[in-house]
Amino acid sequence: MFSHVMVGVSDLDASRKFYDALLGTLGIGPGVANKARYFYRSPTGTFGITIPINGEPATHANGGTIGFTMSSPEQAEAFHAAGVAHGGTTCEDPPGWREASVGRLYLAYLRDPDGNKLCALYRPAQ
């Protein structure tokens, strides 16, 4: 359904370091520069960070969350830990299992340096 997700950032270098570490836990290589942007590509889509092209300050979406698929709870833990170690902050409940209407999920939430809310989600085979 989606081709890419792009978020605005206020400090491109700090955000590049954050996302290089965070997405590296998923086996995704460092961001590729393109003007005032960095792109991270996987076989299933593209994630990008950018200084807003309209010159206005970067802001995060209130109520918005960007979810990343994990291959295991351990990968979700590594994703969360890398984010916190590189300027992110934990939010929501601590990483762990949740019972949801769609079944059992392992979730780990954090915010990037600009406040964008991210989720590491592992869904076991049902």
Coordinates of C-alpha atoms in Angstrom, one line a residue:
M1 CA 0.0 0.0 0.0
F2 CA 2.7 2.5 0.9
S3 CA 5.8 3.4 -1.2
H4 CA 7.5 5.5 1.4
V5 CA 7.3 7.4 4.7
M6 CA 9.1 10.7 5.1
V7 CA 9.5 12.7 8.3
G8 CA 10.7 16.2 8.8
V9 CA 13.7 16.7 11.1
S10 CA 15.3 19.8 12.6
D11 CA 18.9 18.5 12.8
L12 CA 19.7 16.4 9.7
D13 CA 23.1 15.1 11.0
A14 CA 21.8 14.1 14.5
S15 CA 18.7 12.5 12.9
R16 CA 20.9 10.6 10.4
K17 CA 23.0 9.2 13.2
F18 CA 19.8 8.2 15.1
Y19 CA 18.2 6.5 12.1
D20 CA 21.5 4.9 10.9
A21 CA 21.7 3.1 14.3
L22 CA 18.0 2.4 14.6
L23 CA 17.5 1.0 11.1
G24 CA 20.8 -0.8 11.2
T25 CA 19.2 -3.1 13.7
L26 CA 16.9 -4.2 10.9
G27 CA 19.8 -4.8 8.5
I28 CA 19.2 -1.6 6.6
G29 CA 22.4 0.3 5.5
P30 CA 23.2 3.9 6.3
G31 CA 21.0 6.6 4.8
V32 CA 21.8 7.7 1.3
A33 CA 22.1 11.5 0.9
N34 CA 20.0 13.4 -1.5
K35 CA 20.1 17.2 -1.0
A36 CA 18.8 17.9 2.5
R37 CA 17.4 14.4 2.9
Y38 CA 18.5 10.9 3.7
F39 CA 16.8 7.7 2.3
Y40 CA 16.8 4.2 3.8
R41 CA 15.7 1.5 1.4
S42 CA 14.5 -2.0 2.0
P43 CA 13.0 -4.6 -0.3
T44 CA 9.5 -3.5 0.9
G45 CA 9.7 0.3 1.0
T46 CA 11.6 3.5 1.7
F47 CA 11.9 5.6 4.8
G48 CA 13.2 9.2 4.5
I49 CA 14.2 12.1 6.7
T50 CA 14.3 15.7 5.5
I51 CA 14.7 19.3 6.5
P52 CA 11.3 20.6 5.6
I53 CA 11.5 22.0 2.0
N54 CA 9.1 24.9 2.8
G55 CA 11.5 26.4 5.4
E56 CA 9.1 26.0 8.3
P57 CA 10.2 24.1 11.5
A58 CA 9.9 20.3 11.6
T59 CA 7.1 19.1 13.8
H60 CA 5.8 15.7 14.8
A61 CA 2.3 14.4 14.2
N62 CA 0.1 14.4 17.4
G63 CA -1.5 10.9 17.4
G64 CA 0.7 9.6 14.6
T65 CA 2.9 6.5 14.9
I66 CA 5.3 5.0 12.3
G67 CA 5.5 1.2 12.8
F68 CA 8.4 -1.0 11.8
T69 CA 8.0 -4.8 11.4
M70 CA 10.4 -6.9 13.5
S71 CA 11.5 -10.5 13.0
S72 CA 11.6 -11.2 16.7
P73 CA 11.1 -9.7 20.2
E74 CA 14.9 -9.5 20.4
Q75 CA 15.1 -7.4 17.3
A76 CA 12.5 -5.1 18.7
E77 CA 14.6 -4.8 21.9
A78 CA 17.7 -4.0 19.9
F79 CA 15.8 -1.4 17.8
H80 CA 14.5 0.3 20.9
A81 CA 17.9 0.2 22.7
A82 CA 19.7 1.6 19.6
G83 CA 17.1 4.4 19.4
V84 CA 17.4 5.4 23.1
A85 CA 21.3 5.2 22.9
H86 CA 21.3 7.6 19.9
G87 CA 19.1 10.4 21.2
G88 CA 15.6 8.9 21.2
T89 CA 13.3 8.7 24.3
T90 CA 11.2 5.8 25.3
C91 CA 7.4 6.4 25.5
E92 CA 4.2 4.4 26.1
D93 CA 4.6 1.3 28.2
P94 CA 8.0 -0.4 28.4
P95 CA 8.8 -2.8 25.6
G96 CA 6.9 -6.1 25.9
W97 CA 4.1 -8.4 25.0
R98 CA 0.6 -7.0 24.7
E99 CA -2.7 -8.7 24.2
A100 CA -4.7 -7.0 21.5
S101 CA -7.9 -7.7 19.5
V102 CA -5.6 -8.9 16.6
G103 CA -3.8 -11.3 18.9
R104 CA -0.5 -11.2 20.9
L105 CA 2.0 -8.5 19.9
Y106 CA 5.4 -7.5 21.1
L107 CA 5.7 -3.7 21.0
A108 CA 8.4 -1.2 21.8
Y109 CA 7.7 2.5 21.4
L110 CA 10.1 5.5 21.3
R111 CA 10.3 9.0 20.0
D112 CA 13.1 10.2 17.7
P113 CA 15.1 13.4 18.5
D114 CA 12.3 15.5 16.9
G115 CA 9.4 13.8 18.7
N116 CA 8.2 11.5 15.9
K117 CA 6.6 8.4 17.5
L118 CA 8.0 5.1 16.3
C119 CA 7.0 1.5 17.1
A120 CA 8.8 -1.8 16.8
L121 CA 6.2 -4.5 16.2
Y122 CA 6.7 -8.2 16.3
R123 CA 3.6 -10.3 15.4
P124 CA 4.2 -14.1 16.0
A125 CA 2.6 -16.6 13.7
Q126 CA -1.0 -17.2 14.9

